Short mmCIF file of C-alpha atoms in Angstrom, two decimals:
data_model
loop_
_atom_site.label_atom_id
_atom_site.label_comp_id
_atom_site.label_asym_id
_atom_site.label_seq_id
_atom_site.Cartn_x
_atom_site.Cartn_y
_atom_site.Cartn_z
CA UNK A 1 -132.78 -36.73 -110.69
CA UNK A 2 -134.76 -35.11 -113.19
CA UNK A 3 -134.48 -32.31 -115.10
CA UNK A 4 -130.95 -31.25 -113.38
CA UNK A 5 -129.72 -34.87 -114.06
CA UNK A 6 -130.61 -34.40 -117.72
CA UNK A 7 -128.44 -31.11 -117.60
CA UNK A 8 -125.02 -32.43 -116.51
CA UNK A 9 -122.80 -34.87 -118.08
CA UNK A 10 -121.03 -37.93 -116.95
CA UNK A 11 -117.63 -36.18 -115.73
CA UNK A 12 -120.07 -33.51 -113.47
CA UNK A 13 -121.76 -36.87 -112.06
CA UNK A 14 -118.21 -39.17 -111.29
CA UNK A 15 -117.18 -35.22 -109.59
CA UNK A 16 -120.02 -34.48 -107.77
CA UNK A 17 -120.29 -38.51 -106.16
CA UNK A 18 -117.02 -39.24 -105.30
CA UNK A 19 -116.53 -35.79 -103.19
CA UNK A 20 -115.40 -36.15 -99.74
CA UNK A 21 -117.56 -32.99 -98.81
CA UNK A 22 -121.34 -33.64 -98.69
CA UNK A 23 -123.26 -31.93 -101.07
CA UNK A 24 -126.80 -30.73 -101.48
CA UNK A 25 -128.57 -28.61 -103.97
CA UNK A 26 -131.59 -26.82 -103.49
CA UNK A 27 -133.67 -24.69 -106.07
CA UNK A 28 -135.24 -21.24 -104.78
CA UNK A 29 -137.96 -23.26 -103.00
CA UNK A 30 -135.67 -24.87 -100.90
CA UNK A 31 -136.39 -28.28 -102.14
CA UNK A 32 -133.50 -30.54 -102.45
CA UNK A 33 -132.92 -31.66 -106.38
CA UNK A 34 -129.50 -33.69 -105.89
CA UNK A 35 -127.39 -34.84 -103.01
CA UNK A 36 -123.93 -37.04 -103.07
CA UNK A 37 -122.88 -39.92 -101.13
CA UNK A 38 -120.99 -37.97 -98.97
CA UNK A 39 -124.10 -36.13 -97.82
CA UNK A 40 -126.44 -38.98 -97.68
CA UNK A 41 -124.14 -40.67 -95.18
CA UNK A 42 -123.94 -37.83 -93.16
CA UNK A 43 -127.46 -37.36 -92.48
CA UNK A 44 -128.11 -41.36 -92.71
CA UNK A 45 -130.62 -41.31 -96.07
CA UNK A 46 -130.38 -43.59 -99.38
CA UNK A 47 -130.36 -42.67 -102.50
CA UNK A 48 -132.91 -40.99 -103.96
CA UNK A 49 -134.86 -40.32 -100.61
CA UNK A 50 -133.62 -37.08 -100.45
CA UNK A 51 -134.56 -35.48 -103.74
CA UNK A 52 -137.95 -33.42 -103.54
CA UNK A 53 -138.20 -33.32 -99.32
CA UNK A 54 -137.64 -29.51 -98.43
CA UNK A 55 -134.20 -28.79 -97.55
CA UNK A 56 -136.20 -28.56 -93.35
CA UNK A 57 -135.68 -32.11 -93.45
CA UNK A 58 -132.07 -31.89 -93.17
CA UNK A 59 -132.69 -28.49 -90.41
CA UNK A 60 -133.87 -29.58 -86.91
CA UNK A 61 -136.80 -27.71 -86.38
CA UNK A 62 -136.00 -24.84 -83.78
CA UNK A 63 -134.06 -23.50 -86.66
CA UNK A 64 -136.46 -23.53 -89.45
CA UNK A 65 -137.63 -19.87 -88.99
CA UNK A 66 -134.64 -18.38 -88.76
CA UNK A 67 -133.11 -20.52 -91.71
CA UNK A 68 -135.56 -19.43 -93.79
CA UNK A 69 -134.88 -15.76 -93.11
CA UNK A 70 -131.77 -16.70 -93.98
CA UNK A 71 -132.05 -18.16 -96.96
CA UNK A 72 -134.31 -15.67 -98.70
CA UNK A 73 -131.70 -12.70 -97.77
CA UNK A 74 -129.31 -15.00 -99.32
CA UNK A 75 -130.85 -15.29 -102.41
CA UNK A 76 -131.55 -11.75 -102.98
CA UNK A 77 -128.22 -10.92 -102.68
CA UNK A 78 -126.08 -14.08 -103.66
CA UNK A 79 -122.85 -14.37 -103.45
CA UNK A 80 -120.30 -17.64 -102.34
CA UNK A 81 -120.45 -17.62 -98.71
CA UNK A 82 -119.60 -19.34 -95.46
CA UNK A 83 -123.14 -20.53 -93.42
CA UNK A 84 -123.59 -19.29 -90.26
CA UNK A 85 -120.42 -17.50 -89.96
CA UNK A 86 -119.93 -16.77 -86.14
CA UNK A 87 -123.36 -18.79 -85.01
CA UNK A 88 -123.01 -22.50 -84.06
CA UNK A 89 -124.86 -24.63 -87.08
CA UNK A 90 -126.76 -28.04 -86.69
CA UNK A 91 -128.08 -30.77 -88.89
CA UNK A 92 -130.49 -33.00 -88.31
CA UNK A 93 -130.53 -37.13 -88.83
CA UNK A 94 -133.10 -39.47 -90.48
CA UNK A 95 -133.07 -41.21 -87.18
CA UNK A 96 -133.58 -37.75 -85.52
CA UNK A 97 -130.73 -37.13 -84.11
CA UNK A 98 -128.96 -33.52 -84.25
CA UNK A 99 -125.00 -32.62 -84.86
CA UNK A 100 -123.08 -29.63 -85.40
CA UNK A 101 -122.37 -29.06 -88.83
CA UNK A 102 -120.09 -26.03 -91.03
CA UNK A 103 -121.65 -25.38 -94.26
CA UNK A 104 -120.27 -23.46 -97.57
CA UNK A 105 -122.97 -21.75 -99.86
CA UNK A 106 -121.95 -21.92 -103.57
CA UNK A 107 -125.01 -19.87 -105.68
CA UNK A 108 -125.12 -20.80 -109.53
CA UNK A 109 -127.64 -20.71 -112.89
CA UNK A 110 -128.37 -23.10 -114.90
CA UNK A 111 -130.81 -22.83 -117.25
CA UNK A 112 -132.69 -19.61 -115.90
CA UNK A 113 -133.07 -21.58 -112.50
CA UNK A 114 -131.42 -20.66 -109.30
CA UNK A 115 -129.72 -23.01 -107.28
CA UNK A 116 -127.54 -23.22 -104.13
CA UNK A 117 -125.17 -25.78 -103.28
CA UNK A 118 -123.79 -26.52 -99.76
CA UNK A 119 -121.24 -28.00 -99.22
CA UNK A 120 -121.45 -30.00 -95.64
CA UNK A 121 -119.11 -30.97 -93.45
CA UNK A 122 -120.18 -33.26 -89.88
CA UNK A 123 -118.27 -31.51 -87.46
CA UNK A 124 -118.87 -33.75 -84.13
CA UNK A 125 -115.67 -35.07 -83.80
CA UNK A 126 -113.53 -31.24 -84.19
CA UNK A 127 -116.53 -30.28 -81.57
CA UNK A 128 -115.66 -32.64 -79.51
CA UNK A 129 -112.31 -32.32 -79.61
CA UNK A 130 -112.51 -28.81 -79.14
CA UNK A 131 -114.95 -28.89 -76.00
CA UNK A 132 -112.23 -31.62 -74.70
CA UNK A 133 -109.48 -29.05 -75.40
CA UNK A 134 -111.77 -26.69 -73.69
CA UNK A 135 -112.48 -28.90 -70.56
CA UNK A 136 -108.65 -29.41 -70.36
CA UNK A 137 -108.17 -25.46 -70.74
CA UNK A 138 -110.48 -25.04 -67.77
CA UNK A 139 -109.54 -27.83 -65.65
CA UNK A 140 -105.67 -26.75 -66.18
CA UNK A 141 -106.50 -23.54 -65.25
CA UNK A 142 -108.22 -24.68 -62.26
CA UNK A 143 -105.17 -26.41 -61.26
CA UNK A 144 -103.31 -23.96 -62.12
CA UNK A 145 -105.65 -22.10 -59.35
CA UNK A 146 -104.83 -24.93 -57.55
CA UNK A 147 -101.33 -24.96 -57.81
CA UNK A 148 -100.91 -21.37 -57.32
CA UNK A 149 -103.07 -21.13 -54.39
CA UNK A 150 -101.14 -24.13 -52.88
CA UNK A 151 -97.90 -22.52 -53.52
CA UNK A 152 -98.99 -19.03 -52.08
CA UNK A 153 -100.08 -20.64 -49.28
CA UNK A 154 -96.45 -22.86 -48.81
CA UNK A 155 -94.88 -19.09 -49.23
CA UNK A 156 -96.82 -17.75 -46.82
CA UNK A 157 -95.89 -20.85 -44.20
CA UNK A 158 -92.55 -20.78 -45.30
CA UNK A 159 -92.43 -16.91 -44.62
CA UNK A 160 -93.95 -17.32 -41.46
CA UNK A 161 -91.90 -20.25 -40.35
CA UNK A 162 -88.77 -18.15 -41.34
CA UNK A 163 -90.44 -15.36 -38.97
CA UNK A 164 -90.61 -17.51 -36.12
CA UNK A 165 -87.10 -19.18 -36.93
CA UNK A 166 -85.63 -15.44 -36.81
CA UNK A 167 -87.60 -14.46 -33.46
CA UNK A 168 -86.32 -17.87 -32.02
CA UNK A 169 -82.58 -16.99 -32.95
CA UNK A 170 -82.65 -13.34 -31.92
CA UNK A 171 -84.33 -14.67 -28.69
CA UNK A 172 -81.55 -17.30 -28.16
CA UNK A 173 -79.13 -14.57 -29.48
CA UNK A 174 -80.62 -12.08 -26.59
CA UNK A 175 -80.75 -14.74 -23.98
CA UNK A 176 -77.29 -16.14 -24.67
CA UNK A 177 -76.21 -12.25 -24.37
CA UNK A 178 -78.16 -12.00 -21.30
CA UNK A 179 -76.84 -14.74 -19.36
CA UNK A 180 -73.06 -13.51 -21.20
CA UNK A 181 -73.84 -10.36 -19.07
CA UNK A 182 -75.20 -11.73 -16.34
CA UNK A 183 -72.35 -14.19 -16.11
CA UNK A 184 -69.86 -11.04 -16.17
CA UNK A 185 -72.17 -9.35 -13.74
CA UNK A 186 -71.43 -12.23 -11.37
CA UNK A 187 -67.72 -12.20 -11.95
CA UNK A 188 -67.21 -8.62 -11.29
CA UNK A 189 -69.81 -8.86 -8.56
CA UNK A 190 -67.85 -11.48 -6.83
CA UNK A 191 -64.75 -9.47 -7.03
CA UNK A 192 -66.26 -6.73 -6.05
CA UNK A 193 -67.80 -8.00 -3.00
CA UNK A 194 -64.27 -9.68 -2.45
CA UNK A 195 -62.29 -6.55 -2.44
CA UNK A 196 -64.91 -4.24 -0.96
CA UNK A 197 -65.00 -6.33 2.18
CA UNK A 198 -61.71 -7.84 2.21
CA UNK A 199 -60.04 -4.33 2.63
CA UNK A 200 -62.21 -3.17 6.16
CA UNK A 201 -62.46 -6.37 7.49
CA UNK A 202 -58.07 -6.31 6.91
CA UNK A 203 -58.42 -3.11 8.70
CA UNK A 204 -60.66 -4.41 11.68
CA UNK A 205 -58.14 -7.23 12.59
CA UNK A 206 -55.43 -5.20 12.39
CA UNK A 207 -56.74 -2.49 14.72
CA UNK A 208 -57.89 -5.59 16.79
CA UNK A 209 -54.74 -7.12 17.29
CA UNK A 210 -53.08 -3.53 18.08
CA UNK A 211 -55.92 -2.41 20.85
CA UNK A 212 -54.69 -5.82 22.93
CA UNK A 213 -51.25 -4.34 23.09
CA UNK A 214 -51.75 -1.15 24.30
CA UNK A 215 -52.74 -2.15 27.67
CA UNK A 216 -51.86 1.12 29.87
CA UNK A 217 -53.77 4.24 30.63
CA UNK A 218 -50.99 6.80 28.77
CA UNK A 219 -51.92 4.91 25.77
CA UNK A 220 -55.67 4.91 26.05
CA UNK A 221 -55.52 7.68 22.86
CA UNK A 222 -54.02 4.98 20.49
CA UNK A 223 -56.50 2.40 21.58
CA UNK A 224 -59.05 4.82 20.88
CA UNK A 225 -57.75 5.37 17.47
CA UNK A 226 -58.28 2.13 16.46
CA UNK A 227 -61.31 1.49 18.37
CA UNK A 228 -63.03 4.56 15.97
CA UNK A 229 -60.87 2.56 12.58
CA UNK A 230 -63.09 -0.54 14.10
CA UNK A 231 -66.51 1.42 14.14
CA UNK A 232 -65.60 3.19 10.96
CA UNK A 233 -64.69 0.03 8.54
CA UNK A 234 -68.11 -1.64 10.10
CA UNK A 235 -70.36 0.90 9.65
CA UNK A 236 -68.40 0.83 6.08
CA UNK A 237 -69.74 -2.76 5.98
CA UNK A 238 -72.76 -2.57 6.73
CA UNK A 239 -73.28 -0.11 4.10
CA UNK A 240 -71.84 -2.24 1.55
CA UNK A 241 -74.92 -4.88 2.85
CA UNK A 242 -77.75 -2.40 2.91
CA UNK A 243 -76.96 -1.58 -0.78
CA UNK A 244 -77.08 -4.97 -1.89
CA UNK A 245 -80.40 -5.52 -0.25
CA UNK A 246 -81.55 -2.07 -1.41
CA UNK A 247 -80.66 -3.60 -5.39
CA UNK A 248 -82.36 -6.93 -4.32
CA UNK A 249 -85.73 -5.48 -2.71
CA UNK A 250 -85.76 -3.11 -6.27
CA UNK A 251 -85.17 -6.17 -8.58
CA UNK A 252 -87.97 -8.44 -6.13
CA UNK A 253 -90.21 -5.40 -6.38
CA UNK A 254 -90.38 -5.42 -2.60
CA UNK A 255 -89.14 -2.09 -2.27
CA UNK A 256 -91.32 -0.14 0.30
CA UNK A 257 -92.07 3.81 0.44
CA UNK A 258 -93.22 6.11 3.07
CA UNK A 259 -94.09 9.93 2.18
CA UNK A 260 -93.85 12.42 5.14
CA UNK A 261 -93.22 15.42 5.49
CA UNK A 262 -90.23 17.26 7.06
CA UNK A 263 -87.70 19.55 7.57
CA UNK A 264 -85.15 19.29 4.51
CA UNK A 265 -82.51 20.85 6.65
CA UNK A 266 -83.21 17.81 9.12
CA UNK A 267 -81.61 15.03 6.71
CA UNK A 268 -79.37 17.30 5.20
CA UNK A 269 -77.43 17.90 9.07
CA UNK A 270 -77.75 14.18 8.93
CA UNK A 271 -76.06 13.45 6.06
CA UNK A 272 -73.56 16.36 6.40
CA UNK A 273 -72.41 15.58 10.19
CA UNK A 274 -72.23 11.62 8.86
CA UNK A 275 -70.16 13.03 6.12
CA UNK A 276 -68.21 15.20 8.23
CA UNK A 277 -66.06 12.49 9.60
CA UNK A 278 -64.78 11.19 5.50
CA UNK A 279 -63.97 14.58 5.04
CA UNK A 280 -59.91 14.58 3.94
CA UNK A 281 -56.98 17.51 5.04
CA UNK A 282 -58.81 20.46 4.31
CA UNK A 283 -61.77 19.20 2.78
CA UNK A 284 -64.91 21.41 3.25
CA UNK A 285 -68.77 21.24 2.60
CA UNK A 286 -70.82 24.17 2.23
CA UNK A 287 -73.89 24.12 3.58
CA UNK A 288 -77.39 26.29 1.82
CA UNK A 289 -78.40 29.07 3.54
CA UNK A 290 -81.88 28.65 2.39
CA UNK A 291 -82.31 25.12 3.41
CA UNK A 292 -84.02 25.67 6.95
CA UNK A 293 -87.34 27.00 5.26
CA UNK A 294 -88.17 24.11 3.43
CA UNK A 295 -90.61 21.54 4.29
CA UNK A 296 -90.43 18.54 1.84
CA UNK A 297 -93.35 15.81 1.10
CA UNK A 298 -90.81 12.42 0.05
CA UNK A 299 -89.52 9.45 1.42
CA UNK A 300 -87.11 10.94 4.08
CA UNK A 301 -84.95 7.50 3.96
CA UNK A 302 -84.46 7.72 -0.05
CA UNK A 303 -83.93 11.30 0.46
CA UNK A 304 -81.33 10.45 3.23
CA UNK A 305 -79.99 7.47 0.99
CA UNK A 306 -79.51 9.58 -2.27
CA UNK A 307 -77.68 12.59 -0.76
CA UNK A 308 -75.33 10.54 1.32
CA UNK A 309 -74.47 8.47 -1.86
CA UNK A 310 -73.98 11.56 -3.88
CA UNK A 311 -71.91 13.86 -1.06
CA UNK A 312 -69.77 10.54 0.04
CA UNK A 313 -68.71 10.00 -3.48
CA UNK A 314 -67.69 13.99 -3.97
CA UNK A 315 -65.65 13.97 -0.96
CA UNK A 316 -64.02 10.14 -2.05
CA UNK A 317 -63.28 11.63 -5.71
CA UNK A 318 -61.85 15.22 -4.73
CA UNK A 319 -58.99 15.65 -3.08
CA UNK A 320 -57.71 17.72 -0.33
CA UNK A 321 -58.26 21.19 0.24
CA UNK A 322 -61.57 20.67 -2.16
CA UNK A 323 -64.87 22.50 -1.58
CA UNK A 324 -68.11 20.01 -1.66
CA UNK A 325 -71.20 22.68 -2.26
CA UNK A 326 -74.30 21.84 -1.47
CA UNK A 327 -77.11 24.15 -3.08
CA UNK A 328 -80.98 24.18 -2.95
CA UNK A 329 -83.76 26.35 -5.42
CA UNK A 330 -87.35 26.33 -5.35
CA UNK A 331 -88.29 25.83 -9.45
CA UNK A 332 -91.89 26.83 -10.72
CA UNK A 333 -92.05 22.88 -10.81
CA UNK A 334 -89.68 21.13 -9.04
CA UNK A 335 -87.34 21.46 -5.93
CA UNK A 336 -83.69 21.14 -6.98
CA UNK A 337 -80.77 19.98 -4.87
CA UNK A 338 -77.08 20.13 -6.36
CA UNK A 339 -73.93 18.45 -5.22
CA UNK A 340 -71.41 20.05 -7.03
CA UNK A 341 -67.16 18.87 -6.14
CA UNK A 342 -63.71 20.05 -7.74
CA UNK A 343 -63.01 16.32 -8.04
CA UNK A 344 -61.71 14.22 -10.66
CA UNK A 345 -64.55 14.24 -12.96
CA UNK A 346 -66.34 11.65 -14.95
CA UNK A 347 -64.30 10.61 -18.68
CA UNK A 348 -66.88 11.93 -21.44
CA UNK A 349 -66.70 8.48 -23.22
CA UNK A 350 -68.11 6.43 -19.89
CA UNK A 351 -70.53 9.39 -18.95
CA UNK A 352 -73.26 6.98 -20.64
CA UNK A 353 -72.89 4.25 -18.32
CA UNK A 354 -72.32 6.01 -14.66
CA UNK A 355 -75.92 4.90 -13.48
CA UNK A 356 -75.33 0.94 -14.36
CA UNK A 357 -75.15 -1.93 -12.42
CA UNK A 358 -71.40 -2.32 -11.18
CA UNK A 359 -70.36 0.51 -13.38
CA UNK A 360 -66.60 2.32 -12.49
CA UNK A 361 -64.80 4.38 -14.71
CA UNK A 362 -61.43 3.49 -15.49
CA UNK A 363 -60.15 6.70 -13.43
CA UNK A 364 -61.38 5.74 -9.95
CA UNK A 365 -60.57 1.82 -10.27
CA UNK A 366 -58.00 2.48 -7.69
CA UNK A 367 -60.43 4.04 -5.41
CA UNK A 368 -62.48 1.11 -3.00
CA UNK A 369 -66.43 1.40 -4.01
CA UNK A 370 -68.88 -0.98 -5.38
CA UNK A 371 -70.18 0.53 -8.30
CA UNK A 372 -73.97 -0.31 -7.08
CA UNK A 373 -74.97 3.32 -5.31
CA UNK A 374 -75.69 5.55 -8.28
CA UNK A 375 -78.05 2.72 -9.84
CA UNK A 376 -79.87 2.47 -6.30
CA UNK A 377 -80.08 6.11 -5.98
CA UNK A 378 -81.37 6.08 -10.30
CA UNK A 379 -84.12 3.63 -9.33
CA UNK A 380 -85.94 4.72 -6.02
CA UNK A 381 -85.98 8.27 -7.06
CA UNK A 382 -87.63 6.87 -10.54
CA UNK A 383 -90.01 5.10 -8.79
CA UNK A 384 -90.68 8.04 -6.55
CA UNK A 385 -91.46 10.31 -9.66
CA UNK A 386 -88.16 12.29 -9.08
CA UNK A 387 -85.06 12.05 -11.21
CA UNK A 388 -81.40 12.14 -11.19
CA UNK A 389 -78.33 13.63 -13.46
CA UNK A 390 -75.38 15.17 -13.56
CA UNK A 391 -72.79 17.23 -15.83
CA UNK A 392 -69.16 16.30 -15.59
CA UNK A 393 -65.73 17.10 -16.80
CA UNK A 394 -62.56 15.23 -16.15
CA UNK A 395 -59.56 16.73 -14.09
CA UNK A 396 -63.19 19.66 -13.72
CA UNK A 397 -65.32 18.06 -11.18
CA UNK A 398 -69.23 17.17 -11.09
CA UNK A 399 -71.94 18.62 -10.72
CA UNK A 400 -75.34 16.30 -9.39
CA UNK A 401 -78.58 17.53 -9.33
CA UNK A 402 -82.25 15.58 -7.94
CA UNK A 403 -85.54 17.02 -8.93
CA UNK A 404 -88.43 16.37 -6.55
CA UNK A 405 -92.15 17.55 -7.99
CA UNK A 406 -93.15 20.17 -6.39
CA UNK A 407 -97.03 18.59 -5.60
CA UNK A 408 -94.71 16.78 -3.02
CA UNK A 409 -93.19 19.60 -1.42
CA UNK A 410 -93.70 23.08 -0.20
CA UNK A 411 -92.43 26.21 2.17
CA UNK A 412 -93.13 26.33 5.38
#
């Protein structure tokens, strides 16, 4: 070992040789004076092969310039030191192969010469632990990716299978309503129809029976009597079938419409003589002055249908000695009929449901009717662009009142 051998003693030697860190020692040339057994394993040399090779022998050579850099600012300022600190290091085999390395610079004197010692450690098997721990970081975070995408995606089915499992029990929750209504529909409908018809058809047999035993001329007034009780509980009848096949051509969407025009004071003496004949002891209906002027552009049977419904029911819910007024204004817009009656009223808290299917309030239950003519009236004058409502109090009367567009009527 030369001159540096001759300059340490025994205990420096057993030290420096039996250290588990490898060692080499280079003077300001860079040429290696002493390595340990620890060193010379770790780069593969014997002993004594080392000593006198530059210390580029141990450097693979892509990192020789900047090494050297290096190692020249290191000696003009030296100081202990870590290699590399923050830059991935590499040593290089006899048999020429490279590994990562960490490397501790120890600058001394001895004798007026300059050294450095490194102190070497091989660290292939912390790199490769640490690029294993790396892989595993990655690939755990890629399942984690994985997972999390996975899971987002079984939220997302789960939320939309709960979506669907809602819609499907609100729309078994509606139908199962539905058919609950329908099925109560049918029952009162059925009872309705029961009663409705029951009660004339009662009426006709009666009157029947009693015509075939007045058989003599003095009592041709009595037979006569019954003979009009006959035509009236019939044509009663046959009213009660035209609204039901009114409701089903509107629910088949086979209801048909005709627009003419005409005298409004022609359907009105309709209706009003019809009506005539219901009217009770001292029952009157006044008739608009103003009504003869006005030509109308509608369906003249909805218009006939509508105002029958509405002036049959005043004269059925007012009693006698009532006034039924009939009144008729020309709006910027619209042409406005009113039935108004001193009848019984409408209850405010059923008000809401007068234009339903079946619909009675609980004050005219008594009183024979079907419940089915204000929702016929509601719907053809809705699909005829005209509308229907009322104001009502009970024990007041009611006031109803259709408005027809004007672009289908005018004044003659």
């Amino acid at each position: 070992m030369g001159f540096f051998e001759e300059s340490i003693d025994e205990a420096f030697l057993i030290l420096f040789e039996g250290a588990s860190e490898g060692i080499v020692v280079v003077n300001s040339a860079q040429i290696i004076v002493a390595t340990n057994a620890s060193a010379r394993t770790i780069f593969g040399y014997e002993k004594r092969e080392l000593e006198g090779q530059h210390l580029h022998t141990l450097i693979p050579s892509s990192y020789h310039k900047e090494h050297h850099s290096h190692f020249h600012g290191f000696m003009n300022h030296s100081q202990k030191r870590e290699m590399g600190n923050g830059r991935d290091l590499f040593g290089l085999r006899k048999d020429g192969t490279q590994f990562p390395v960490e490397a501790g610079l120890n600058p001394f004197v001895l004798h007026n010469h300059r050294y450095v010692m490194s102190l070497v450690t091989d660290i292939t098997v912390r790199k490769e632990n640490e690029r294993q721990i790396a892989d595993l970081n990655d690939h755990l975070e890629e399942k984690i990716e994985e997972r999390t995408d996975s899971l987002n995606k079984a939220v997302e089915q789960l939320k939309k299978e709960v979506s669907l499992r809602i819609h499907a029990e609100n729309n078994t929750k509606e139908a199962l309503q539905k058919e609950k209504e329908l099925n109560e529909l049918k029952t009162k409908f059925l009872s309705l129809v029961s009663h409705e018809f029951k009660t004339p058809i009662s009426g006709i047999l009666t009157s029947a029976t009693l015509i075939g035993k007045y058989t003599t001329e003095e009592q041709q007034e009595k037979r006569e009597k019954h003979l009009n009780t006959i035509k009236s509980k019939v044509k009663y009848l046959n009213t009660i079938i035209d609204d039901f096949l009114s409701l089903e051509r509107l629910d088949t969407g086979k209801a048909i419409y005709k627009t003419t025009s005409f005298p409004l004071s022609k359907v009105l003496n309709e209706v009003v003589y019809d009506a005539n004949m219901h009217l009770k002891e001292g029952q009157n209906i006044q008739y608009p002055k103003n009504a003869e002027d006005i030509i109308i552009a509608f369906d003249e049977k909805i218009l006939e249908l509508s105002l029958s419904n509405l002036i049959h029911n005043a004269i059925k819910y007012s009693g006698e000695g009532s006034l039924v007024i009939i009144e008729v204004n020309e709006l910027p817009e619209h042409l406005e009929i009113k039935i108004k009656d001193q009848g019984i009223g409408i209850p405010q808290q059923e008000q809401h449901s007068i234009f339903d299917r079946y619909f009675r309030a609980e004050n005219v239950l008594l009183t024979p009717g079907t419940g089915i003519g204000l929702n016929i009236v509601q719907n053809h004058l809705r699909n005829l662009d005209a509308t229907i409502s009322f104001i009502s109090r009970a024990g007041k009367g009611s006031t109803f009142r259709i408005l027809i567009p004007v672009i289908n009527s005018s004044v003659s």
